Amino acid sequence: MKPSKFRYTAPSMVAEALDFLNEYGSDAKILAGGQSLVPMLNLRLARPKILVDINRVEELSFIRVEGDTLVIGALTRHAELEKSEIVKQNCPLLSEAAALIGSRAVRTRGTIGGSLAHCDPAAELPCVLHALGAEALVVSKQGERTISMDEFFITYFTTALRPDELIREIRVPVFTKRMGHAITEVWRRYGDFALVNVAAWIKTDSDEKVVGAGIALGGVGGSPHKAKAADLLVGKRPDEKAIKETAEAVADEISPESDNIASSDYRRHLAKVLTRRALTLAAARIRG
Amino acid sequence: MVDTGACYESKRIRVTVNGVTYERDVDVRLLLSDFIRQELGLTGTHVGCEEGVCGACSVILDGKLVRSCLMFAVQADGCQITTVEGIAQGPDNLHPIQEALIENHGVQCGFCTPGVVVSMYSFLKENPEPSEEEIREALAGNICRCTGYAGIVRAVKSASRKAR
C-alpha cells in the first residue's frame, strides 16, 4: 500500500461531509478529483486520518447562470468547464484555461473546487479566477460565507479555508459586450504546471478606451498574483504602447523566487512577455 | 454526532472489468491500479510513476479516461472499467489502434503501450478525425521514452483513418 493508513467515507450529501469535517477538523481531508491529493498520499507527503470522498455528492456538480453571475459547483470537472457551452458563452477565459490543465485523463477527474483548495501557485484556474474577481462560497456546520479571491489565497498550498469548511460553489462575473480575454503560459513539457502563466481580460467603451482590465499571474510567488498595473490601461486605448508599458509595470511589481527550474530573473522576464502577449490577444478579441 | 460506522478501513466492492463482474474486499487505501493488477491479475495495466504523470496506468472508467494510480479501488465501486485487455476482440483480432502501432513501429520497449492504446481508444471515440496537432496534444498524457512518438503519431493517424 502506498498511502499511509486512513479511514474513508463517501457521503452523498454536503451536510454529511460537513459533519465529518466538523468532527475531525484537520485530521480529515476532502478527496475531490484527487489529481493532486492522491500523488501526495502516494508519496506520503499528506497523511490524513480520514478521507472524505465527495465524488458522490451530486449537489456539488452544476454549471448555471444566475443574473450576471456564472455559478459553478465545486465538483465540476475541468473537462466539463472545457466543453460546457454555458461556460464558453459566459466566461470563455475559464474554458480556455481548463483546456490547458494536465492531460485528458487529469481533466476527466480534476475539479475546480479542488484546484482552488489545493492552491498550487502555478495552477491555471486559481490564476484565472483571481483575474476575473471571482468569489468562493464556502460552507461549514457554522453556516456559509463568501470569500473573494483577494482574500482566498494565502501562500503556497495555503488558503483562507478553515479545516471544517468545504467550497460549495465558485461565482464568476459573466462576460459582457466589448470584452476580450486571453491566457498565456510557458511550460517545459505540455501538460506540466506552467513556469509562469498570465490570465487577462480587457473591457472597452464604445470609443475603444479601456474601462476595466484584470491581469493575474501564476508561478511568480506563493499564490496567484493580481497585478495592480492593470489599472494603467484604464482610460487608454489598448494599443501596443499602452500594453508594453503595462507589461513592464506588471513585471516590476512581482518578485518571483528562483528554484531549480527557473531563476527569478527569467520568471520576471516571462511575466513581462506573457503579459504583453495576453493583453495583445485580449485587445484583438474585443467585439461589440 | 457523526456516525463513525460510515467511516471504514476496508469495504466490499463490486466492479465490472471488461464485461466481467468481480466482488472483492479491499483496503480503502488500495489504489485502483494495484487492485486491477494484484487482485484481478490483469497486468496489462502498467504502473509507472504512481503520481499521475506517465499515463501507463490509464483505464476507462464509466466511459471516461482516468489514471488508475490516482484513484482508490473503493471509489470504483459500482463502476464499469475497460482495461487494455478489453480493447481487442481477441488475440487474433486486434483493435485497429493496436494493428496500427505494430505496422507503424509505434512500440519499442512496450511499457507505455497499454496506456497509449487505452488513451487513444478513448480519444478517437471522442474525436474520430483528429488533426496531427490534436493527436500530439492527446498523446502528451502518455510518456514514452523510446520511440520519440513519431511512430505512435503515425499509428494513431492511420487508426483514425481505418476507423472511418
Short mmCIF file of C-alpha atoms in Angstrom, two decimals:
data_model
loop_
_atom_site.label_atom_id
_atom_site.label_comp_id
_atom_site.label_asym_id
_atom_site.label_seq_id
_atom_site.Cartn_x
_atom_site.Cartn_y
_atom_site.Cartn_z
CA MET A 1 0.00 0.00 0.00
CA LYS A 2 1.41 3.35 -0.95
CA PRO A 3 -0.52 5.81 1.20
CA SER A 4 -0.32 5.60 4.97
CA LYS A 5 -3.36 4.24 6.76
CA PHE A 6 -6.57 6.25 6.71
CA ARG A 7 -10.26 5.71 7.20
CA TYR A 8 -12.56 6.53 4.33
CA THR A 9 -16.06 7.79 3.92
CA ALA A 10 -18.06 8.71 0.84
CA PRO A 11 -21.06 10.82 1.83
CA SER A 12 -23.74 11.59 -0.73
CA MET A 13 -24.76 14.98 0.69
CA VAL A 14 -22.90 18.16 1.62
CA ALA A 15 -24.43 18.10 5.12
CA GLU A 16 -22.90 14.67 5.81
CA ALA A 17 -19.49 15.77 4.56
CA LEU A 18 -19.66 18.80 6.85
CA ASP A 19 -20.44 16.53 9.82
CA PHE A 20 -17.19 14.68 9.23
CA LEU A 21 -15.18 17.87 8.75
CA ASN A 22 -16.70 19.32 11.91
CA GLU A 23 -15.89 16.19 13.91
CA TYR A 24 -12.35 15.56 12.68
CA GLY A 25 -11.11 19.05 11.68
CA SER A 26 -7.58 18.98 10.32
CA ASP A 27 -7.36 15.17 10.72
CA ALA A 28 -9.80 14.94 7.81
CA LYS A 29 -9.04 15.74 4.19
CA ILE A 30 -11.53 16.18 1.37
CA LEU A 31 -10.95 13.97 -1.66
CA ALA A 32 -12.41 15.57 -4.81
CA GLY A 33 -10.78 14.76 -8.17
CA GLY A 34 -7.68 13.53 -6.37
CA GLN A 35 -5.30 14.60 -9.15
CA SER A 36 -3.10 16.49 -6.68
CA LEU A 37 -4.09 14.88 -3.40
CA VAL A 38 -3.58 11.24 -4.40
CA PRO A 39 0.02 11.80 -5.60
CA MET A 40 0.65 13.49 -2.23
CA LEU A 41 -0.89 10.49 -0.45
CA ASN A 42 1.12 8.05 -2.60
CA LEU A 43 4.33 9.91 -1.72
CA ARG A 44 3.14 10.17 1.92
CA LEU A 45 3.53 13.93 1.81
CA ALA A 46 -0.05 14.04 3.12
CA ARG A 47 -1.16 11.62 5.83
CA PRO A 48 -4.76 12.43 6.77
CA LYS A 49 -6.54 10.17 9.26
CA ILE A 50 -9.87 10.42 7.46
CA LEU A 51 -10.52 10.84 3.77
CA VAL A 52 -13.91 12.38 2.97
CA ASP A 53 -14.59 11.46 -0.66
CA ILE A 54 -17.10 13.96 -2.11
CA ASN A 55 -17.23 12.41 -5.59
CA ARG A 56 -20.73 11.11 -4.92
CA VAL A 57 -22.11 14.45 -3.72
CA GLU A 58 -24.20 15.30 -6.78
CA GLU A 59 -25.40 18.65 -5.44
CA LEU A 60 -21.83 19.98 -5.87
CA SER A 61 -21.77 19.36 -9.60
CA PHE A 62 -23.52 22.01 -11.71
CA ILE A 63 -22.97 24.97 -14.01
CA ARG A 64 -25.62 27.68 -14.24
CA VAL A 65 -26.06 31.39 -14.80
CA GLU A 66 -27.78 33.47 -12.11
CA GLY A 67 -28.32 37.02 -13.40
CA ASP A 68 -24.85 38.35 -14.25
CA THR A 69 -23.00 35.60 -12.37
CA LEU A 70 -21.77 32.24 -13.64
CA VAL A 71 -22.16 29.79 -10.75
CA ILE A 72 -20.08 26.62 -10.82
CA GLY A 73 -20.39 23.75 -8.37
CA ALA A 74 -17.11 22.87 -6.65
CA LEU A 75 -17.12 19.31 -8.00
CA THR A 76 -17.34 20.44 -11.65
CA ARG A 77 -14.58 18.67 -13.59
CA HIS A 78 -12.03 20.51 -15.74
CA ALA A 79 -13.31 18.57 -18.78
CA GLU A 80 -16.83 19.91 -18.08
CA LEU A 81 -15.56 23.51 -17.87
CA GLU A 82 -13.63 22.92 -21.09
CA LYS A 83 -16.64 21.64 -23.03
CA SER A 84 -19.63 23.40 -21.44
CA GLU A 85 -21.44 25.72 -23.87
CA ILE A 86 -22.66 27.78 -20.88
CA VAL A 87 -19.05 28.39 -19.81
CA LYS A 88 -17.86 29.08 -23.37
CA GLN A 89 -20.58 31.69 -23.82
CA ASN A 90 -20.42 33.32 -20.42
CA CYS A 91 -16.78 33.02 -19.47
CA PRO A 92 -14.61 31.84 -22.38
CA LEU A 93 -11.42 32.55 -20.40
CA LEU A 94 -12.40 29.81 -17.97
CA SER A 95 -12.99 27.17 -20.65
CA GLU A 96 -9.71 28.05 -22.38
CA ALA A 97 -7.84 27.77 -19.09
CA ALA A 98 -9.44 24.42 -18.28
CA ALA A 99 -8.24 23.01 -21.61
CA LEU A 100 -4.63 23.75 -20.58
CA ILE A 101 -4.73 21.71 -17.38
CA GLY A 102 -2.66 18.49 -17.27
CA SER A 103 -3.74 15.80 -19.72
CA ARG A 104 -7.15 14.50 -20.83
CA ALA A 105 -7.22 11.90 -18.06
CA VAL A 106 -6.43 14.55 -15.44
CA ARG A 107 -9.19 16.82 -16.76
CA THR A 108 -11.69 13.96 -16.53
CA ARG A 109 -11.26 13.82 -12.75
CA GLY A 110 -9.82 17.15 -11.55
CA THR A 111 -12.30 19.68 -10.14
CA ILE A 112 -12.49 23.47 -9.89
CA GLY A 113 -13.02 23.37 -6.13
CA GLY A 114 -10.09 21.02 -5.68
CA SER A 115 -7.81 23.22 -7.75
CA LEU A 116 -8.71 26.26 -5.64
CA ALA A 117 -8.41 24.46 -2.31
CA HIS A 118 -5.08 22.88 -3.29
CA CYS A 119 -3.73 26.32 -4.31
CA ASP A 120 -0.76 25.34 -6.42
CA PRO A 121 0.94 28.66 -7.25
CA ALA A 122 1.11 27.85 -10.99
CA ALA A 123 -2.33 26.25 -11.45
CA GLU A 124 -4.46 27.75 -14.21
CA LEU A 125 -7.86 28.03 -12.53
CA PRO A 126 -6.78 29.96 -9.40
CA CYS A 127 -4.96 32.42 -11.69
CA VAL A 128 -7.97 32.90 -13.98
CA LEU A 129 -10.46 33.18 -11.12
CA HIS A 130 -8.26 35.80 -9.46
CA ALA A 131 -8.04 37.82 -12.69
CA LEU A 132 -11.82 37.69 -13.05
CA GLY A 133 -12.56 38.74 -9.45
CA ALA A 134 -14.42 35.52 -8.64
CA GLU A 135 -15.73 34.51 -5.22
CA ALA A 136 -15.91 31.17 -3.45
CA LEU A 137 -19.00 30.29 -1.44
CA VAL A 138 -17.84 28.03 1.39
CA VAL A 139 -19.96 26.14 3.88
CA SER A 140 -19.45 24.59 7.30
CA LYS A 141 -21.66 23.45 10.19
CA GLN A 142 -21.42 27.05 11.42
CA GLY A 143 -23.01 28.42 8.26
CA GLU A 144 -21.74 29.82 4.99
CA ARG A 145 -19.52 32.69 3.92
CA THR A 146 -18.29 34.20 0.70
CA ILE A 147 -14.56 34.63 0.20
CA SER A 148 -13.22 36.87 -2.56
CA MET A 149 -10.14 35.68 -4.43
CA ASP A 150 -8.27 38.68 -2.93
CA GLU A 151 -8.68 37.06 0.47
CA PHE A 152 -8.74 33.41 -0.53
CA PHE A 153 -5.09 32.75 -1.45
CA ILE A 154 -2.58 32.95 1.39
CA THR A 155 0.62 31.32 0.11
CA TYR A 156 1.92 28.03 -1.29
CA PHE A 157 -0.82 25.40 -0.86
CA THR A 158 -2.47 27.56 1.81
CA THR A 159 -5.86 29.25 1.58
CA ALA A 160 -8.31 31.06 3.83
CA LEU A 161 -10.39 27.86 4.11
CA ARG A 162 -10.80 26.52 7.66
CA PRO A 163 -10.40 22.75 8.21
CA ASP A 164 -14.15 22.42 8.79
CA GLU A 165 -15.09 24.27 5.60
CA LEU A 166 -15.96 22.96 2.15
CA ILE A 167 -16.15 25.01 -1.05
CA ARG A 168 -19.70 24.70 -2.37
CA GLU A 169 -19.57 26.89 -5.44
CA ILE A 170 -17.48 29.40 -7.36
CA ARG A 171 -19.15 32.59 -8.53
CA VAL A 172 -17.70 34.37 -11.57
CA PRO A 173 -18.94 37.61 -13.17
CA VAL A 174 -20.21 36.79 -16.67
CA PHE A 175 -18.52 38.35 -19.70
CA THR A 176 -20.26 41.38 -21.17
CA LYS A 177 -20.03 43.09 -24.54
CA ARG A 178 -16.74 44.71 -25.56
CA MET A 179 -14.63 42.31 -23.51
CA GLY A 180 -11.58 40.39 -24.71
CA HIS A 181 -9.53 37.79 -22.88
CA ALA A 182 -6.50 35.51 -23.09
CA ILE A 183 -4.40 33.07 -21.10
CA THR A 184 -0.74 32.60 -21.98
CA GLU A 185 1.74 30.16 -20.48
CA VAL A 186 5.22 28.79 -20.80
CA TRP A 187 5.89 25.23 -19.69
CA ARG A 188 8.75 22.81 -20.16
CA ARG A 189 6.54 19.94 -21.25
CA TYR A 190 2.94 20.03 -22.49
CA GLY A 191 0.53 19.46 -19.60
CA ASP A 192 3.03 20.34 -16.86
CA PHE A 193 2.39 23.13 -14.44
CA ALA A 194 3.50 26.34 -16.13
CA LEU A 195 6.70 28.16 -15.22
CA VAL A 196 4.60 31.30 -15.47
CA ASN A 197 1.06 31.84 -16.66
CA VAL A 198 -0.88 35.03 -17.25
CA ALA A 199 -4.65 35.43 -17.45
CA ALA A 200 -6.02 38.74 -18.67
CA TRP A 201 -9.22 40.47 -19.72
CA ILE A 202 -9.93 43.94 -21.04
CA LYS A 203 -13.23 45.78 -21.39
CA THR A 204 -13.60 48.88 -23.53
CA ASP A 205 -16.27 51.51 -24.11
CA SER A 206 -17.70 52.49 -27.50
CA ASP A 207 -14.69 54.83 -28.00
CA GLU A 208 -12.44 51.78 -27.71
CA LYS A 209 -10.98 53.12 -24.48
CA VAL A 210 -10.39 50.67 -21.64
CA VAL A 211 -12.96 50.89 -18.84
CA GLY A 212 -11.73 47.85 -16.91
CA ALA A 213 -8.98 45.25 -17.03
CA GLY A 214 -7.81 42.32 -14.95
CA ILE A 215 -4.43 40.59 -15.02
CA ALA A 216 -3.31 37.71 -12.79
CA LEU A 217 -0.10 35.74 -12.88
CA GLY A 218 0.75 32.25 -11.69
CA GLY A 219 4.20 30.86 -10.93
CA VAL A 220 5.62 34.16 -9.71
CA GLY A 221 5.11 33.70 -5.97
CA GLY A 222 3.38 31.60 -3.34
CA SER A 223 -0.07 32.19 -4.80
CA PRO A 224 -1.57 33.81 -7.91
CA HIS A 225 -0.68 37.47 -8.14
CA LYS A 226 -3.32 40.01 -9.18
CA ALA A 227 -1.49 42.81 -10.95
CA LYS A 228 -2.27 46.35 -9.81
CA ALA A 229 -0.74 47.60 -13.06
CA ALA A 230 -3.92 46.50 -14.90
CA ASP A 231 -5.34 49.88 -13.86
CA LEU A 232 -2.72 51.64 -16.01
CA LEU A 233 -4.74 50.63 -19.06
CA VAL A 234 -7.92 52.32 -17.90
CA GLY A 235 -8.81 55.38 -19.95
CA LYS A 236 -6.39 54.44 -22.74
CA ARG A 237 -6.77 52.60 -25.99
CA PRO A 238 -5.22 49.14 -25.59
CA ASP A 239 -2.59 49.78 -28.25
CA GLU A 240 0.96 48.48 -28.48
CA LYS A 241 2.43 51.30 -26.38
CA ALA A 242 -0.12 51.03 -23.54
CA ILE A 243 0.23 47.26 -23.46
CA LYS A 244 4.04 47.41 -23.40
CA GLU A 245 4.02 49.91 -20.51
CA THR A 246 1.52 47.83 -18.58
CA ALA A 247 3.52 44.62 -19.10
CA GLU A 248 6.68 46.32 -17.83
CA ALA A 249 4.85 47.65 -14.78
CA VAL A 250 3.46 44.16 -14.08
CA ALA A 251 6.97 42.68 -14.16
CA ASP A 252 8.17 45.42 -11.79
CA GLU A 253 5.59 44.62 -9.14
CA ILE A 254 6.48 40.93 -8.70
CA SER A 255 9.47 39.32 -7.01
CA PRO A 256 9.46 35.65 -8.04
CA GLU A 257 11.70 33.18 -6.26
CA SER A 258 14.42 31.24 -8.03
CA ASP A 259 14.17 27.47 -7.96
CA ASN A 260 15.76 24.52 -9.74
CA ILE A 261 13.56 25.11 -12.80
CA ALA A 262 13.84 28.85 -13.40
CA SER A 263 15.62 31.86 -11.94
CA SER A 264 13.81 34.85 -10.53
CA ASP A 265 15.02 37.00 -13.44
CA TYR A 266 13.76 34.51 -16.01
CA ARG A 267 10.36 34.30 -14.37
CA ARG A 268 10.13 38.10 -14.32
CA HIS A 269 11.07 38.16 -18.00
CA LEU A 270 8.38 35.58 -18.76
CA ALA A 271 5.86 37.60 -16.77
CA LYS A 272 6.54 40.64 -18.94
CA VAL A 273 6.46 38.79 -22.26
CA LEU A 274 3.41 36.69 -21.39
CA THR A 275 1.51 39.72 -20.07
CA ARG A 276 2.23 41.57 -23.31
CA ARG A 277 1.05 38.60 -25.37
CA ALA A 278 -2.05 38.08 -23.25
CA LEU A 279 -3.08 41.74 -23.43
CA THR A 280 -2.39 41.92 -27.17
CA LEU A 281 -4.58 38.89 -27.81
CA ALA A 282 -7.26 40.11 -25.39
CA ALA A 283 -7.37 43.51 -27.15
CA ALA A 284 -7.62 41.87 -30.58
CA ARG A 285 -10.52 39.74 -29.40
CA ILE A 286 -12.72 42.60 -28.17
CA ARG A 287 -16.00 42.52 -30.02
CA GLY A 288 -19.11 44.64 -29.84
CA MET B 1 -22.76 13.31 16.14
CA VAL B 2 -21.15 11.70 13.17
CA ASP B 3 -21.94 8.09 12.56
CA THR B 4 -18.37 6.79 12.58
CA GLY B 5 -19.68 3.47 11.34
CA ALA B 6 -19.90 5.15 7.95
CA CYS B 7 -16.13 5.56 8.03
CA TYR B 8 -14.21 2.41 7.25
CA GLU B 9 -10.80 0.86 6.59
CA SER B 10 -11.98 -1.81 4.19
CA LYS B 11 -15.06 -2.36 2.10
CA ARG B 12 -16.62 -4.95 -0.18
CA ILE B 13 -16.82 -3.56 -3.70
CA ARG B 14 -18.35 -4.74 -6.94
CA VAL B 15 -16.81 -3.68 -10.23
CA THR B 16 -17.27 -4.82 -13.81
CA VAL B 17 -13.98 -5.02 -15.69
CA ASN B 18 -14.02 -5.81 -19.41
CA GLY B 19 -17.53 -7.20 -19.00
CA VAL B 20 -16.74 -9.49 -16.04
CA THR B 21 -18.15 -8.59 -12.63
CA TYR B 22 -15.89 -9.05 -9.61
CA GLU B 23 -16.64 -8.70 -5.90
CA ARG B 24 -13.72 -8.19 -3.55
CA ASP B 25 -12.99 -6.89 -0.06
CA VAL B 26 -10.50 -4.08 -0.43
CA ASP B 27 -8.46 -1.95 1.92
CA VAL B 28 -9.61 1.63 1.28
CA ARG B 29 -6.04 2.74 0.54
CA LEU B 30 -5.57 0.20 -2.25
CA LEU B 31 -5.04 2.09 -5.49
CA LEU B 32 -7.27 1.15 -8.41
CA SER B 33 -4.12 0.34 -10.45
CA ASP B 34 -2.88 -2.11 -7.79
CA PHE B 35 -6.37 -3.60 -7.47
CA ILE B 36 -6.53 -4.28 -11.21
CA ARG B 37 -3.07 -5.83 -11.29
CA GLN B 38 -2.84 -7.64 -7.97
CA GLU B 39 -6.42 -8.56 -7.11
CA LEU B 40 -7.71 -9.21 -10.62
CA GLY B 41 -4.42 -10.33 -12.20
CA LEU B 42 -4.92 -8.01 -15.18
CA THR B 43 -1.29 -6.96 -15.55
CA GLY B 44 -1.75 -5.18 -18.87
CA THR B 45 -2.41 -2.01 -16.88
CA HIS B 46 1.13 -0.82 -16.16
CA VAL B 47 2.30 1.16 -13.17
CA GLY B 48 4.99 3.70 -13.93
CA CYS B 49 5.25 6.85 -11.88
CA GLU B 50 2.33 6.35 -9.49
CA GLU B 51 1.88 10.09 -9.27
CA GLY B 52 -0.27 10.79 -12.31
CA VAL B 53 2.37 11.89 -14.79
CA CYS B 54 3.26 8.95 -17.06
CA GLY B 55 -0.13 7.64 -18.21
CA ALA B 56 0.91 3.96 -18.24
CA CYS B 57 -1.95 3.05 -15.87
CA SER B 58 -4.71 4.68 -17.97
CA VAL B 59 -8.05 2.87 -17.92
CA ILE B 60 -11.58 3.80 -18.94
CA LEU B 61 -13.96 4.23 -16.01
CA ASP B 62 -17.66 4.63 -16.84
CA GLY B 63 -16.69 5.77 -20.35
CA LYS B 64 -14.05 8.25 -19.28
CA LEU B 65 -10.28 8.06 -19.42
CA VAL B 66 -8.69 8.10 -15.93
CA ARG B 67 -5.35 7.46 -14.34
CA SER B 68 -5.89 4.37 -12.20
CA CYS B 69 -2.97 5.26 -9.89
CA LEU B 70 -4.83 8.42 -8.84
CA MET B 71 -7.96 6.65 -7.65
CA PHE B 72 -8.69 4.17 -4.92
CA ALA B 73 -10.33 0.88 -5.78
CA VAL B 74 -13.11 1.68 -3.32
CA GLN B 75 -14.04 4.70 -5.46
CA ALA B 76 -14.75 2.40 -8.41
CA ASP B 77 -17.48 0.53 -6.52
CA GLY B 78 -20.40 0.02 -8.91
CA CYS B 79 -18.41 1.20 -11.95
CA GLN B 80 -17.64 -0.26 -15.37
CA ILE B 81 -13.96 -0.39 -16.25
CA THR B 82 -12.21 -1.13 -19.53
CA THR B 83 -8.52 -2.03 -19.35
CA VAL B 84 -6.16 -2.73 -22.25
CA GLU B 85 -7.22 -6.40 -22.09
CA GLY B 86 -10.73 -5.30 -23.06
CA ILE B 87 -9.80 -3.36 -26.20
CA ALA B 88 -9.09 -6.21 -28.66
CA GLN B 89 -11.84 -8.65 -29.67
CA GLY B 90 -9.33 -11.50 -29.20
CA PRO B 91 -5.65 -12.39 -29.63
CA ASP B 92 -6.12 -12.80 -33.37
CA ASN B 93 -8.42 -9.85 -33.75
CA LEU B 94 -6.59 -6.77 -32.55
CA HIS B 95 -8.15 -3.34 -32.45
CA PRO B 96 -7.15 -1.01 -35.35
CA ILE B 97 -5.08 1.08 -32.92
CA GLN B 98 -3.09 -1.99 -31.89
CA GLU B 99 -2.65 -3.10 -35.52
CA ALA B 100 -1.54 0.39 -36.47
CA LEU B 101 1.02 0.52 -33.65
CA ILE B 102 2.57 -2.69 -34.98
CA GLU B 103 2.53 -1.51 -38.61
CA ASN B 104 3.99 1.90 -37.82
CA HIS B 105 6.68 0.81 -35.37
CA GLY B 106 4.88 2.59 -32.52
CA VAL B 107 6.17 0.08 -29.97
CA GLN B 108 9.68 -0.31 -28.69
CA CYS B 109 10.08 -1.47 -25.08
CA GLY B 110 6.30 -1.64 -24.76
CA PHE B 111 6.00 -0.28 -21.23
CA CYS B 112 3.88 2.73 -22.18
CA THR B 113 1.94 0.88 -24.88
CA PRO B 114 -1.10 -0.29 -22.87
CA GLY B 115 -1.63 3.27 -21.63
CA VAL B 116 -1.23 4.60 -25.17
CA VAL B 117 -3.75 2.08 -26.54
CA VAL B 118 -6.37 2.81 -23.88
CA SER B 119 -5.85 6.54 -24.06
CA MET B 120 -6.03 6.69 -27.87
CA TYR B 121 -9.05 4.36 -27.91
CA SER B 122 -10.85 6.83 -25.67
CA PHE B 123 -9.52 9.85 -27.62
CA LEU B 124 -10.62 8.56 -31.04
CA LYS B 125 -14.09 7.80 -29.70
CA GLU B 126 -14.39 11.43 -28.68
CA ASN B 127 -12.59 12.87 -31.71
CA PRO B 128 -12.70 10.37 -34.60
CA GLU B 129 -10.97 12.67 -37.10
CA PRO B 130 -8.23 14.44 -35.17
CA SER B 131 -5.57 16.68 -36.68
CA GLU B 132 -1.94 15.79 -36.06
CA GLU B 133 -1.72 18.60 -33.52
CA GLU B 134 -4.71 17.21 -31.63
CA ILE B 135 -3.15 13.74 -31.66
CA ARG B 136 0.10 15.12 -30.26
CA GLU B 137 -1.75 17.03 -27.54
CA ALA B 138 -3.72 13.94 -26.59
CA LEU B 139 -0.55 11.82 -26.52
CA ALA B 140 1.16 14.30 -24.20
CA GLY B 141 -0.54 12.49 -21.32
CA ASN B 142 1.35 9.28 -22.13
CA ILE B 143 5.07 9.35 -21.66
CA CYS B 144 7.15 7.18 -24.00
CA ARG B 145 10.92 7.29 -23.60
CA CYS B 146 11.81 5.01 -26.52
CA THR B 147 10.19 5.82 -29.81
CA GLY B 148 10.22 9.58 -29.96
CA TYR B 149 6.48 9.47 -30.66
CA ALA B 150 6.73 9.71 -34.46
CA GLY B 151 5.64 6.09 -34.92
CA ILE B 152 2.88 6.44 -32.34
CA VAL B 153 1.52 9.59 -34.00
CA ARG B 154 1.58 7.84 -37.39
CA ALA B 155 -0.22 4.86 -35.88
CA VAL B 156 -2.98 6.99 -34.37
CA LYS B 157 -3.44 8.84 -37.67
CA SER B 158 -3.66 5.56 -39.53
CA ALA B 159 -6.06 4.05 -36.99
CA SER B 160 -8.33 7.09 -37.19
CA ARG B 161 -8.48 6.70 -40.95
CA LYS B 162 -9.24 2.98 -40.66
CA ALA B 163 -11.99 3.58 -38.15
CA ARG B 164 -13.73 5.89 -40.63
#
